[in-house]
JSON list of C-alpha atoms in Angstrom, two decimals:
[
{"chain": "A", "resi": 1, "resn": "ALA", "atom": "CA", "xyz": [-8.27, -3.05, 15.14]},
{"chain": "A", "resi": 2, "resn": "GLN", "atom": "CA", "xyz": [-6.66, -0.17, 13.30]},
{"chain": "A", "resi": 3, "resn": "SER", "atom": "CA", "xyz": [-8.28, 2.27, 10.93]},
{"chain": "A", "resi": 4, "resn": "VAL", "atom": "CA", "xyz": [-7.28, 5.32, 8.92]},
{"chain": "A", "resi": 5, "resn": "THR", "atom": "CA", "xyz": [-9.38, 8.23, 7.73]},
{"chain": "A", "resi": 6, "resn": "GLN", "atom": "CA", "xyz": [-8.09, 10.57, 5.08]},
{"chain": "A", "resi": 7, "resn": "LEU", "atom": "CA", "xyz": [-10.08, 13.79, 4.97]},
{"chain": "A", "resi": 8, "resn": "GLY", "atom": "CA", "xyz": [-10.73, 14.82, 1.41]},
{"chain": "A", "resi": 9, "resn": "SER", "atom": "CA", "xyz": [-10.57, 12.40, -1.48]},
{"chain": "A", "resi": 10, "resn": "HIS", "atom": "CA", "xyz": [-9.35, 15.20, -3.76]},
{"chain": "A", "resi": 11, "resn": "VAL", "atom": "CA", "xyz": [-7.21, 18.23, -2.94]},
{"chain": "A", "resi": 12, "resn": "SER", "atom": "CA", "xyz": [-6.32, 20.87, -5.49]},
{"chain": "A", "resi": 13, "resn": "VAL", "atom": "CA", "xyz": [-3.58, 23.48, -4.95]},
{"chain": "A", "resi": 14, "resn": "SER", "atom": "CA", "xyz": [-1.74, 26.02, -7.05]},
{"chain": "A", "resi": 15, "resn": "GLU", "atom": "CA", "xyz": [1.93, 25.56, -7.84]},
{"chain": "A", "resi": 16, "resn": "GLY", "atom": "CA", "xyz": [3.96, 27.13, -5.04]},
{"chain": "A", "resi": 17, "resn": "ALA", "atom": "CA", "xyz": [1.14, 26.87, -2.49]},
{"chain": "A", "resi": 18, "resn": "LEU", "atom": "CA", "xyz": [1.16, 24.92, 0.74]},
{"chain": "A", "resi": 19, "resn": "VAL", "atom": "CA", "xyz": [0.16, 21.26, 0.51]},
{"chain": "A", "resi": 20, "resn": "LEU", "atom": "CA", "xyz": [-1.77, 19.84, 3.47]},
{"chain": "A", "resi": 21, "resn": "LEU", "atom": "CA", "xyz": [-3.17, 16.31, 3.32]},
{"chain": "A", "resi": 22, "resn": "ARG", "atom": "CA", "xyz": [-5.02, 15.19, 6.40]},
{"chain": "A", "resi": 23, "resn": "CYS", "atom": "CA", "xyz": [-4.88, 11.78, 8.07]},
{"chain": "A", "resi": 24, "resn": "ASN", "atom": "CA", "xyz": [-6.44, 10.59, 11.30]},
{"chain": "A", "resi": 25, "resn": "TYR", "atom": "CA", "xyz": [-5.98, 7.11, 12.69]},
{"chain": "A", "resi": 26, "resn": "SER", "atom": "CA", "xyz": [-7.25, 4.85, 15.41]},
{"chain": "A", "resi": 27, "resn": "SER", "atom": "CA", "xyz": [-5.11, 2.22, 17.05]},
{"chain": "A", "resi": 28, "resn": "SER", "atom": "CA", "xyz": [-5.31, 0.25, 20.28]},
{"chain": "A", "resi": 29, "resn": "VAL", "atom": "CA", "xyz": [-1.51, 0.14, 20.55]},
{"chain": "A", "resi": 30, "resn": "PRO", "atom": "CA", "xyz": [1.20, 2.69, 19.79]},
{"chain": "A", "resi": 31, "resn": "PRO", "atom": "CA", "xyz": [1.02, 3.05, 16.03]},
{"chain": "A", "resi": 32, "resn": "TYR", "atom": "CA", "xyz": [3.53, 3.07, 13.27]},
{"chain": "A", "resi": 33, "resn": "LEU", "atom": "CA", "xyz": [2.35, 5.53, 10.63]},
{"chain": "A", "resi": 34, "resn": "PHE", "atom": "CA", "xyz": [3.21, 5.92, 6.98]},
{"chain": "A", "resi": 35, "resn": "TRP", "atom": "CA", "xyz": [2.59, 8.04, 3.95]},
{"chain": "A", "resi": 36, "resn": "TYR", "atom": "CA", "xyz": [2.91, 6.46, 0.52]},
{"chain": "A", "resi": 37, "resn": "VAL", "atom": "CA", "xyz": [2.67, 8.16, -2.87]},
{"chain": "A", "resi": 38, "resn": "GLN", "atom": "CA", "xyz": [1.36, 6.59, -6.07]},
{"chain": "A", "resi": 39, "resn": "TYR", "atom": "CA", "xyz": [2.07, 8.17, -9.43]},
{"chain": "A", "resi": 40, "resn": "PRO", "atom": "CA", "xyz": [-0.21, 7.21, -12.34]},
{"chain": "A", "resi": 41, "resn": "ASN", "atom": "CA", "xyz": [0.10, 3.58, -13.40]},
{"chain": "A", "resi": 42, "resn": "GLN", "atom": "CA", "xyz": [2.78, 2.85, -10.83]},
{"chain": "A", "resi": 43, "resn": "GLY", "atom": "CA", "xyz": [3.10, 1.06, -7.52]},
{"chain": "A", "resi": 44, "resn": "LEU", "atom": "CA", "xyz": [3.27, 2.75, -4.13]},
{"chain": "A", "resi": 45, "resn": "GLN", "atom": "CA", "xyz": [6.45, 4.44, -2.96]},
{"chain": "A", "resi": 46, "resn": "LEU", "atom": "CA", "xyz": [7.23, 5.23, 0.67]},
{"chain": "A", "resi": 47, "resn": "LEU", "atom": "CA", "xyz": [7.31, 8.97, 1.38]},
{"chain": "A", "resi": 48, "resn": "LEU", "atom": "CA", "xyz": [7.98, 8.88, 5.10]},
{"chain": "A", "resi": 49, "resn": "LYS", "atom": "CA", "xyz": [7.23, 6.94, 8.24]},
{"chain": "A", "resi": 50, "resn": "TYR", "atom": "CA", "xyz": [6.90, 7.42, 11.98]},
{"chain": "A", "resi": 51, "resn": "THR", "atom": "CA", "xyz": [7.85, 4.61, 14.33]},
{"chain": "A", "resi": 52, "resn": "THR", "atom": "CA", "xyz": [9.18, 6.11, 17.56]},
{"chain": "A", "resi": 53, "resn": "GLY", "atom": "CA", "xyz": [11.12, 9.17, 18.67]},
{"chain": "A", "resi": 54, "resn": "ALA", "atom": "CA", "xyz": [10.86, 12.57, 17.01]},
{"chain": "A", "resi": 55, "resn": "THR", "atom": "CA", "xyz": [7.27, 13.37, 16.14]},
{"chain": "A", "resi": 56, "resn": "LEU", "atom": "CA", "xyz": [8.15, 15.54, 13.13]},
{"chain": "A", "resi": 57, "resn": "VAL", "atom": "CA", "xyz": [9.23, 13.25, 10.35]},
{"chain": "A", "resi": 58, "resn": "LYS", "atom": "CA", "xyz": [10.89, 14.39, 7.14]},
{"chain": "A", "resi": 59, "resn": "GLY", "atom": "CA", "xyz": [10.53, 12.42, 3.94]},
{"chain": "A", "resi": 60, "resn": "ILE", "atom": "CA", "xyz": [11.49, 12.55, 0.32]},
{"chain": "A", "resi": 61, "resn": "ASN", "atom": "CA", "xyz": [10.68, 15.37, -2.10]},
{"chain": "A", "resi": 62, "resn": "GLY", "atom": "CA", "xyz": [10.36, 17.98, 0.66]},
{"chain": "A", "resi": 63, "resn": "PHE", "atom": "CA", "xyz": [7.40, 16.39, 2.43]},
{"chain": "A", "resi": 64, "resn": "GLU", "atom": "CA", "xyz": [7.06, 16.11, 6.18]},
{"chain": "A", "resi": 65, "resn": "ALA", "atom": "CA", "xyz": [4.46, 14.90, 8.65]},
{"chain": "A", "resi": 66, "resn": "GLU", "atom": "CA", "xyz": [3.87, 15.40, 12.35]},
{"chain": "A", "resi": 67, "resn": "PHE", "atom": "CA", "xyz": [2.59, 12.70, 14.68]},
{"chain": "A", "resi": 68, "resn": "LYS", "atom": "CA", "xyz": [0.16, 14.21, 17.19]},
{"chain": "A", "resi": 69, "resn": "LYS", "atom": "CA", "xyz": [-0.95, 11.58, 19.65]},
{"chain": "A", "resi": 70, "resn": "SER", "atom": "CA", "xyz": [-3.49, 13.82, 21.39]},
{"chain": "A", "resi": 71, "resn": "GLU", "atom": "CA", "xyz": [-5.22, 14.47, 18.07]},
{"chain": "A", "resi": 72, "resn": "THR", "atom": "CA", "xyz": [-4.59, 10.97, 16.62]},
{"chain": "A", "resi": 73, "resn": "SER", "atom": "CA", "xyz": [-3.37, 12.70, 13.49]},
{"chain": "A", "resi": 74, "resn": "PHE", "atom": "CA", "xyz": [-0.50, 12.36, 11.04]},
{"chain": "A", "resi": 75, "resn": "HIS", "atom": "CA", "xyz": [-1.01, 15.15, 8.50]},
{"chain": "A", "resi": 76, "resn": "LEU", "atom": "CA", "xyz": [1.30, 15.46, 5.51]},
{"chain": "A", "resi": 77, "resn": "THR", "atom": "CA", "xyz": [2.63, 18.87, 4.47]},
{"chain": "A", "resi": 78, "resn": "LYS", "atom": "CA", "xyz": [4.90, 20.48, 1.92]},
{"chain": "A", "resi": 79, "resn": "PRO", "atom": "CA", "xyz": [5.57, 24.23, 1.97]},
{"chain": "A", "resi": 80, "resn": "SER", "atom": "CA", "xyz": [5.54, 24.76, -1.78]},
{"chain": "A", "resi": 81, "resn": "ALA", "atom": "CA", "xyz": [3.79, 22.49, -4.27]},
{"chain": "A", "resi": 82, "resn": "HIS", "atom": "CA", "xyz": [5.44, 21.49, -7.51]},
{"chain": "A", "resi": 83, "resn": "MET", "atom": "CA", "xyz": [3.73, 20.16, -10.60]},
{"chain": "A", "resi": 84, "resn": "SER", "atom": "CA", "xyz": [5.56, 16.85, -10.11]},
{"chain": "A", "resi": 85, "resn": "ASP", "atom": "CA", "xyz": [3.75, 16.37, -6.77]},
{"chain": "A", "resi": 86, "resn": "ALA", "atom": "CA", "xyz": [0.51, 15.54, -8.56]},
{"chain": "A", "resi": 87, "resn": "ALA", "atom": "CA", "xyz": [-0.28, 11.99, -7.48]},
{"chain": "A", "resi": 88, "resn": "GLU", "atom": "CA", "xyz": [-2.42, 9.98, -5.10]},
{"chain": "A", "resi": 89, "resn": "TYR", "atom": "CA", "xyz": [-1.31, 9.87, -1.47]},
{"chain": "A", "resi": 90, "resn": "PHE", "atom": "CA", "xyz": [-2.12, 7.13, 1.00]},
{"chain": "A", "resi": 91, "resn": "CYS", "atom": "CA", "xyz": [-1.84, 7.23, 4.76]},
{"chain": "A", "resi": 92, "resn": "ALA", "atom": "CA", "xyz": [-1.39, 3.89, 6.52]},
{"chain": "A", "resi": 93, "resn": "VAL", "atom": "CA", "xyz": [-1.15, 2.53, 10.06]},
{"chain": "A", "resi": 94, "resn": "SER", "atom": "CA", "xyz": [0.53, -0.69, 11.02]},
{"chain": "A", "resi": 95, "resn": "ALA", "atom": "CA", "xyz": [-0.86, -3.48, 13.18]},
{"chain": "A", "resi": 96, "resn": "TYR", "atom": "CA", "xyz": [1.36, -6.03, 14.83]},
{"chain": "A", "resi": 97, "resn": "SER", "atom": "CA", "xyz": [0.43, -9.53, 13.63]},
{"chain": "A", "resi": 98, "resn": "GLY", "atom": "CA", "xyz": [3.03, -11.73, 15.25]},
{"chain": "A", "resi": 99, "resn": "GLY", "atom": "CA", "xyz": [6.77, -12.33, 14.94]},
{"chain": "A", "resi": 100, "resn": "SER", "atom": "CA", "xyz": [8.36, -9.51, 13.00]},
{"chain": "A", "resi": 101, "resn": "ASN", "atom": "CA", "xyz": [5.39, -9.14, 10.71]},
{"chain": "A", "resi": 102, "resn": "TYR", "atom": "CA", "xyz": [3.22, -6.06, 10.68]},
{"chain": "A", "resi": 103, "resn": "LYS", "atom": "CA", "xyz": [0.10, -5.58, 8.55]},
{"chain": "A", "resi": 104, "resn": "LEU", "atom": "CA", "xyz": [-0.72, -2.20, 7.08]},
{"chain": "A", "resi": 105, "resn": "THR", "atom": "CA", "xyz": [-4.19, -0.68, 7.04]},
{"chain": "A", "resi": 106, "resn": "PHE", "atom": "CA", "xyz": [-4.54, 1.99, 4.36]},
{"chain": "A", "resi": 107, "resn": "GLY", "atom": "CA", "xyz": [-6.74, 5.01, 4.06]},
{"chain": "A", "resi": 108, "resn": "LYS", "atom": "CA", "xyz": [-8.77, 5.45, 0.90]},
{"chain": "A", "resi": 109, "resn": "GLY", "atom": "CA", "xyz": [-6.33, 7.91, -0.60]},
{"chain": "A", "resi": 110, "resn": "THR", "atom": "CA", "xyz": [-6.22, 11.61, -1.48]},
{"chain": "A", "resi": 111, "resn": "LEU", "atom": "CA", "xyz": [-5.68, 12.67, -5.06]},
{"chain": "A", "resi": 112, "resn": "LEU", "atom": "CA", "xyz": [-3.54, 15.80, -5.22]},
{"chain": "A", "resi": 113, "resn": "THR", "atom": "CA", "xyz": [-3.74, 17.99, -8.30]},
{"chain": "A", "resi": 114, "resn": "VAL", "atom": "CA", "xyz": [-1.40, 20.93, -8.79]},
{"chain": "A", "resi": 115, "resn": "ASN", "atom": "CA", "xyz": [-2.55, 23.81, -10.98]},
{"chain": "A", "resi": 116, "resn": "PRO", "atom": "CA", "xyz": [-0.06, 25.98, -12.86]},
{"chain": "B", "resi": 1, "resn": "ASN", "atom": "CA", "xyz": [18.43, -5.11, -7.76]},
{"chain": "B", "resi": 2, "resn": "ALA", "atom": "CA", "xyz": [14.91, -5.17, -9.23]},
{"chain": "B", "resi": 3, "resn": "GLY", "atom": "CA", "xyz": [13.01, -4.96, -5.90]},
{"chain": "B", "resi": 4, "resn": "VAL", "atom": "CA", "xyz": [9.51, -6.44, -6.30]},
{"chain": "B", "resi": 5, "resn": "THR", "atom": "CA", "xyz": [8.47, -7.68, -9.72]},
{"chain": "B", "resi": 6, "resn": "GLN", "atom": "CA", "xyz": [5.03, -8.79, -10.87]},
{"chain": "B", "resi": 7, "resn": "THR", "atom": "CA", "xyz": [3.80, -10.63, -13.94]},
{"chain": "B", "resi": 8, "resn": "PRO", "atom": "CA", "xyz": [1.77, -10.15, -15.99]},
{"chain": "B", "resi": 9, "resn": "LYS", "atom": "CA", "xyz": [1.33, -6.38, -16.17]},
{"chain": "B", "resi": 10, "resn": "PHE", "atom": "CA", "xyz": [-2.12, -6.64, -17.70]},
{"chain": "B", "resi": 11, "resn": "GLN", "atom": "CA", "xyz": [-4.60, -9.49, -18.20]},
{"chain": "B", "resi": 12, "resn": "VAL", "atom": "CA", "xyz": [-8.10, -9.91, -19.57]},
{"chain": "B", "resi": 13, "resn": "LEU", "atom": "CA", "xyz": [-10.12, -12.93, -18.44]},
{"chain": "B", "resi": 14, "resn": "LYS", "atom": "CA", "xyz": [-13.57, -14.25, -19.11]},
{"chain": "B", "resi": 15, "resn": "THR", "atom": "CA", "xyz": [-15.82, -15.08, -16.18]},
{"chain": "B", "resi": 16, "resn": "GLY", "atom": "CA", "xyz": [-14.95, -18.52, -14.86]},
{"chain": "B", "resi": 17, "resn": "GLN", "atom": "CA", "xyz": [-11.40, -18.63, -16.19]},
{"chain": "B", "resi": 18, "resn": "SER", "atom": "CA", "xyz": [-8.49, -19.16, -13.85]},
{"chain": "B", "resi": 19, "resn": "MET", "atom": "CA", "xyz": [-5.12, -17.48, -13.65]},
{"chain": "B", "resi": 20, "resn": "THR", "atom": "CA", "xyz": [-2.11, -17.03, -11.40]},
{"chain": "B", "resi": 21, "resn": "LEU", "atom": "CA", "xyz": [-0.45, -13.72, -10.66]},
{"chain": "B", "resi": 22, "resn": "GLN", "atom": "CA", "xyz": [3.25, -14.02, -9.99]},
{"chain": "B", "resi": 23, "resn": "CYS", "atom": "CA", "xyz": [5.34, -11.97, -7.59]},
{"chain": "B", "resi": 24, "resn": "ALA", "atom": "CA", "xyz": [9.04, -12.14, -6.77]},
{"chain": "B", "resi": 25, "resn": "GLN", "atom": "CA", "xyz": [11.33, -10.06, -4.57]},
{"chain": "B", "resi": 26, "resn": "ASP", "atom": "CA", "xyz": [15.12, -9.98, -4.48]},
{"chain": "B", "resi": 27, "resn": "MET", "atom": "CA", "xyz": [15.53, -8.15, -1.15]},
{"chain": "B", "resi": 28, "resn": "ASN", "atom": "CA", "xyz": [15.62, -11.30, 0.99]},
{"chain": "B", "resi": 29, "resn": "HIS", "atom": "CA", "xyz": [12.49, -10.19, 2.84]},
{"chain": "B", "resi": 30, "resn": "ASN", "atom": "CA", "xyz": [10.62, -12.61, 5.06]},
{"chain": "B", "resi": 31, "resn": "SER", "atom": "CA", "xyz": [7.13, -11.14, 4.67]},
{"chain": "B", "resi": 32, "resn": "MET", "atom": "CA", "xyz": [5.12, -10.80, 1.48]},
{"chain": "B", "resi": 33, "resn": "TYR", "atom": "CA", "xyz": [1.63, -9.44, 0.79]},
{"chain": "B", "resi": 34, "resn": "TRP", "atom": "CA", "xyz": [-1.07, -9.30, -1.87]},
{"chain": "B", "resi": 35, "resn": "TYR", "atom": "CA", "xyz": [-3.40, -6.30, -2.10]},
{"chain": "B", "resi": 36, "resn": "ARG", "atom": "CA", "xyz": [-6.12, -5.20, -4.43]},
{"chain": "B", "resi": 37, "resn": "GLN", "atom": "CA", "xyz": [-6.78, -1.56, -5.25]},
{"chain": "B", "resi": 38, "resn": "ASP", "atom": "CA", "xyz": [-10.19, -0.33, -6.34]},
{"chain": "B", "resi": 39, "resn": "PRO", "atom": "CA", "xyz": [-11.25, 3.28, -6.97]},
{"chain": "B", "resi": 40, "resn": "GLY", "atom": "CA", "xyz": [-12.17, 5.06, -3.75]},
{"chain": "B", "resi": 41, "resn": "MET", "atom": "CA", "xyz": [-11.34, 1.99, -1.64]},
{"chain": "B", "resi": 42, "resn": "GLY", "atom": "CA", "xyz": [-7.62, 2.37, -1.04]},
{"chain": "B", "resi": 43, "resn": "LEU", "atom": "CA", "xyz": [-5.63, -0.87, -0.81]},
{"chain": "B", "resi": 44, "resn": "ARG", "atom": "CA", "xyz": [-7.16, -3.90, 0.80]},
{"chain": "B", "resi": 45, "resn": "LEU", "atom": "CA", "xyz": [-5.12, -6.87, 1.97]},
{"chain": "B", "resi": 46, "resn": "ILE", "atom": "CA", "xyz": [-6.04, -10.19, 0.34]},
{"chain": "B", "resi": 47, "resn": "TYR", "atom": "CA", "xyz": [-3.45, -12.56, 1.83]},
{"chain": "B", "resi": 48, "resn": "TYR", "atom": "CA", "xyz": [-0.06, -12.31, 3.42]},
{"chain": "B", "resi": 49, "resn": "SER", "atom": "CA", "xyz": [2.85, -14.55, 4.26]},
{"chain": "B", "resi": 50, "resn": "ALA", "atom": "CA", "xyz": [4.86, -13.71, 7.36]},
{"chain": "B", "resi": 51, "resn": "SER", "atom": "CA", "xyz": [7.60, -16.16, 6.41]},
{"chain": "B", "resi": 52, "resn": "GLU", "atom": "CA", "xyz": [8.35, -18.97, 3.99]},
{"chain": "B", "resi": 53, "resn": "GLY", "atom": "CA", "xyz": [5.86, -21.79, 4.53]},
{"chain": "B", "resi": 54, "resn": "THR", "atom": "CA", "xyz": [3.13, -19.69, 6.17]},
{"chain": "B", "resi": 55, "resn": "THR", "atom": "CA", "xyz": [0.15, -17.85, 4.72]},
{"chain": "B", "resi": 56, "resn": "ASP", "atom": "CA", "xyz": [-2.77, -16.03, 6.33]},
{"chain": "B", "resi": 57, "resn": "LYS", "atom": "CA", "xyz": [-5.98, -14.40, 5.20]},
{"chain": "B", "resi": 58, "resn": "GLY", "atom": "CA", "xyz": [-6.30, -10.67, 5.03]},
{"chain": "B", "resi": 59, "resn": "GLU", "atom": "CA", "xyz": [-9.36, -8.47, 4.76]},
{"chain": "B", "resi": 60, "resn": "VAL", "atom": "CA", "xyz": [-10.75, -9.77, 1.43]},
{"chain": "B", "resi": 61, "resn": "PRO", "atom": "CA", "xyz": [-9.57, -13.37, 0.83]},
{"chain": "B", "resi": 62, "resn": "ASN", "atom": "CA", "xyz": [-12.71, -14.86, -0.74]},
{"chain": "B", "resi": 63, "resn": "GLY", "atom": "CA", "xyz": [-12.17, -16.12, -4.29]},
{"chain": "B", "resi": 64, "resn": "TYR", "atom": "CA", "xyz": [-8.38, -16.20, -3.98]},
{"chain": "B", "resi": 65, "resn": "ASN", "atom": "CA", "xyz": [-5.67, -18.66, -3.02]},
{"chain": "B", "resi": 66, "resn": "VAL", "atom": "CA", "xyz": [-1.97, -18.08, -2.47]},
{"chain": "B", "resi": 67, "resn": "SER", "atom": "CA", "xyz": [1.26, -20.05, -2.48]},
{"chain": "B", "resi": 68, "resn": "ARG", "atom": "CA", "xyz": [4.54, -19.02, -0.90]},
{"chain": "B", "resi": 69, "resn": "LEU", "atom": "CA", "xyz": [6.72, -21.03, -3.23]},
{"chain": "B", "resi": 70, "resn": "ASN", "atom": "CA", "xyz": [9.99, -20.07, -1.55]},
{"chain": "B", "resi": 71, "resn": "LYS", "atom": "CA", "xyz": [11.39, -17.03, 0.19]},
{"chain": "B", "resi": 72, "resn": "ARG", "atom": "CA", "xyz": [11.45, -15.02, -3.04]},
{"chain": "B", "resi": 73, "resn": "GLU", "atom": "CA", "xyz": [8.11, -15.89, -4.63]},
{"chain": "B", "resi": 74, "resn": "PHE", "atom": "CA", "xyz": [4.49, -15.44, -3.58]},
{"chain": "B", "resi": 75, "resn": "SER", "atom": "CA", "xyz": [1.73, -16.20, -6.10]},
{"chain": "B", "resi": 76, "resn": "LEU", "atom": "CA", "xyz": [-1.96, -15.32, -6.10]},
{"chain": "B", "resi": 77, "resn": "ARG", "atom": "CA", "xyz": [-4.46, -17.60, -7.85]},
{"chain": "B", "resi": 78, "resn": "LEU", "atom": "CA", "xyz": [-7.97, -16.90, -9.03]},
{"chain": "B", "resi": 79, "resn": "GLU", "atom": "CA", "xyz": [-9.64, -20.28, -9.53]},
{"chain": "B", "resi": 80, "resn": "SER", "atom": "CA", "xyz": [-12.83, -19.00, -11.17]},
{"chain": "B", "resi": 81, "resn": "ALA", "atom": "CA", "xyz": [-12.63, -15.33, -12.02]},
{"chain": "B", "resi": 82, "resn": "ALA", "atom": "CA", "xyz": [-15.64, -13.07, -11.49]},
{"chain": "B", "resi": 83, "resn": "PRO", "atom": "CA", "xyz": [-16.26, -9.49, -12.72]},
{"chain": "B", "resi": 84, "resn": "SER", "atom": "CA", "xyz": [-16.01, -8.33, -9.08]},
{"chain": "B", "resi": 85, "resn": "GLN", "atom": "CA", "xyz": [-12.36, -9.32, -9.19]},
{"chain": "B", "resi": 86, "resn": "THR", "atom": "CA", "xyz": [-11.60, -6.68, -11.81]},
{"chain": "B", "resi": 87, "resn": "SER", "atom": "CA", "xyz": [-8.98, -4.62, -10.04]},
{"chain": "B", "resi": 88, "resn": "VAL", "atom": "CA", "xyz": [-5.35, -3.65, -9.83]},
{"chain": "B", "resi": 89, "resn": "TYR", "atom": "CA", "xyz": [-3.33, -6.15, -7.80]},
{"chain": "B", "resi": 90, "resn": "PHE", "atom": "CA", "xyz": [-0.18, -5.21, -5.91]},
{"chain": "B", "resi": 91, "resn": "CYS", "atom": "CA", "xyz": [2.39, -7.43, -4.31]},
{"chain": "B", "resi": 92, "resn": "ALA", "atom": "CA", "xyz": [4.60, -6.10, -1.52]},
{"chain": "B", "resi": 93, "resn": "SER", "atom": "CA", "xyz": [7.39, -7.35, 0.70]},
{"chain": "B", "resi": 94, "resn": "SER", "atom": "CA", "xyz": [8.90, -6.23, 3.99]},
{"chain": "B", "resi": 95, "resn": "GLU", "atom": "CA", "xyz": [11.66, -7.05, 6.42]},
{"chain": "B", "resi": 96, "resn": "GLU", "atom": "CA", "xyz": [12.18, -4.26, 8.93]},
{"chain": "B", "resi": 97, "resn": "ILE", "atom": "CA", "xyz": [9.26, -3.20, 11.04]},
{"chain": "B", "resi": 98, "resn": "SER", "atom": "CA", "xyz": [6.36, -2.30, 8.79]},
{"chain": "B", "resi": 99, "resn": "THR", "atom": "CA", "xyz": [8.02, -0.67, 5.76]},
{"chain": "B", "resi": 100, "resn": "GLN", "atom": "CA", "xyz": [6.56, -2.44, 2.75]},
{"chain": "B", "resi": 101, "resn": "TYR", "atom": "CA", "xyz": [7.98, -2.23, -0.75]},
{"chain": "B", "resi": 102, "resn": "PHE", "atom": "CA", "xyz": [5.51, -2.51, -3.61]},
{"chain": "B", "resi": 103, "resn": "GLY", "atom": "CA", "xyz": [5.64, -3.97, -7.09]},
{"chain": "B", "resi": 104, "resn": "PRO", "atom": "CA", "xyz": [4.33, -2.13, -10.16]},
{"chain": "B", "resi": 105, "resn": "GLY", "atom": "CA", "xyz": [0.97, -3.89, -10.15]},
{"chain": "B", "resi": 106, "resn": "THR", "atom": "CA", "xyz": [-1.12, -6.16, -12.37]},
{"chain": "B", "resi": 107, "resn": "ARG", "atom": "CA", "xyz": [-4.25, -4.75, -14.01]},
{"chain": "B", "resi": 108, "resn": "LEU", "atom": "CA", "xyz": [-6.90, -7.44, -14.29]},
{"chain": "B", "resi": 109, "resn": "LEU", "atom": "CA", "xyz": [-10.12, -7.11, -16.26]},
{"chain": "B", "resi": 110, "resn": "VAL", "atom": "CA", "xyz": [-12.73, -9.86, -15.92]},
{"chain": "B", "resi": 111, "resn": "LEU", "atom": "CA", "xyz": [-15.45, -9.80, -18.54]}
]
């Protein structure tokens, strides 16, 4: 079984400051890892994903995440926060469920607020 | 190309009423999913369909039924709504390994 733990349900940063959202996972098989972003009253949008290969993954809007197998972590970072980054962020791990179908297990989310 | 669409956007039900949430995707994806989102709980999988003609239970299937009508459409039915089913419901679809694309959601309030 897979699980995801997001450390901190709410993170607050100043505009221009570093954004760091933490995610740890457990998986019995090599994981696929994802970060999704949800803006108010909208669905989830893929930010970035790790499947295989390079462990530093770059996504949209200047975000990136690094897969660290030894630490079972996939933390999301952005060097300089912008007001438009205010949203809820979800980390997810995939579990193979047969054929070409994979199920996602989500963390409980981290709400990011950006202060002017 | 609309991606994943859901109807209705918002619904109010009384306890015991039934309703069907509709979902359609135009990306020719094989797999489709229904999730519910509750505050502080993240997204929890209700049912999924790996391909047309197949459906399987997810983490929280009780009180729900699904139908994979064709490759495009995947509906979620509440036969007898309960206040505990007040939530935001998201449909998603996927083709390549694991990347799921989400609809805008349906907000359901059960009184």
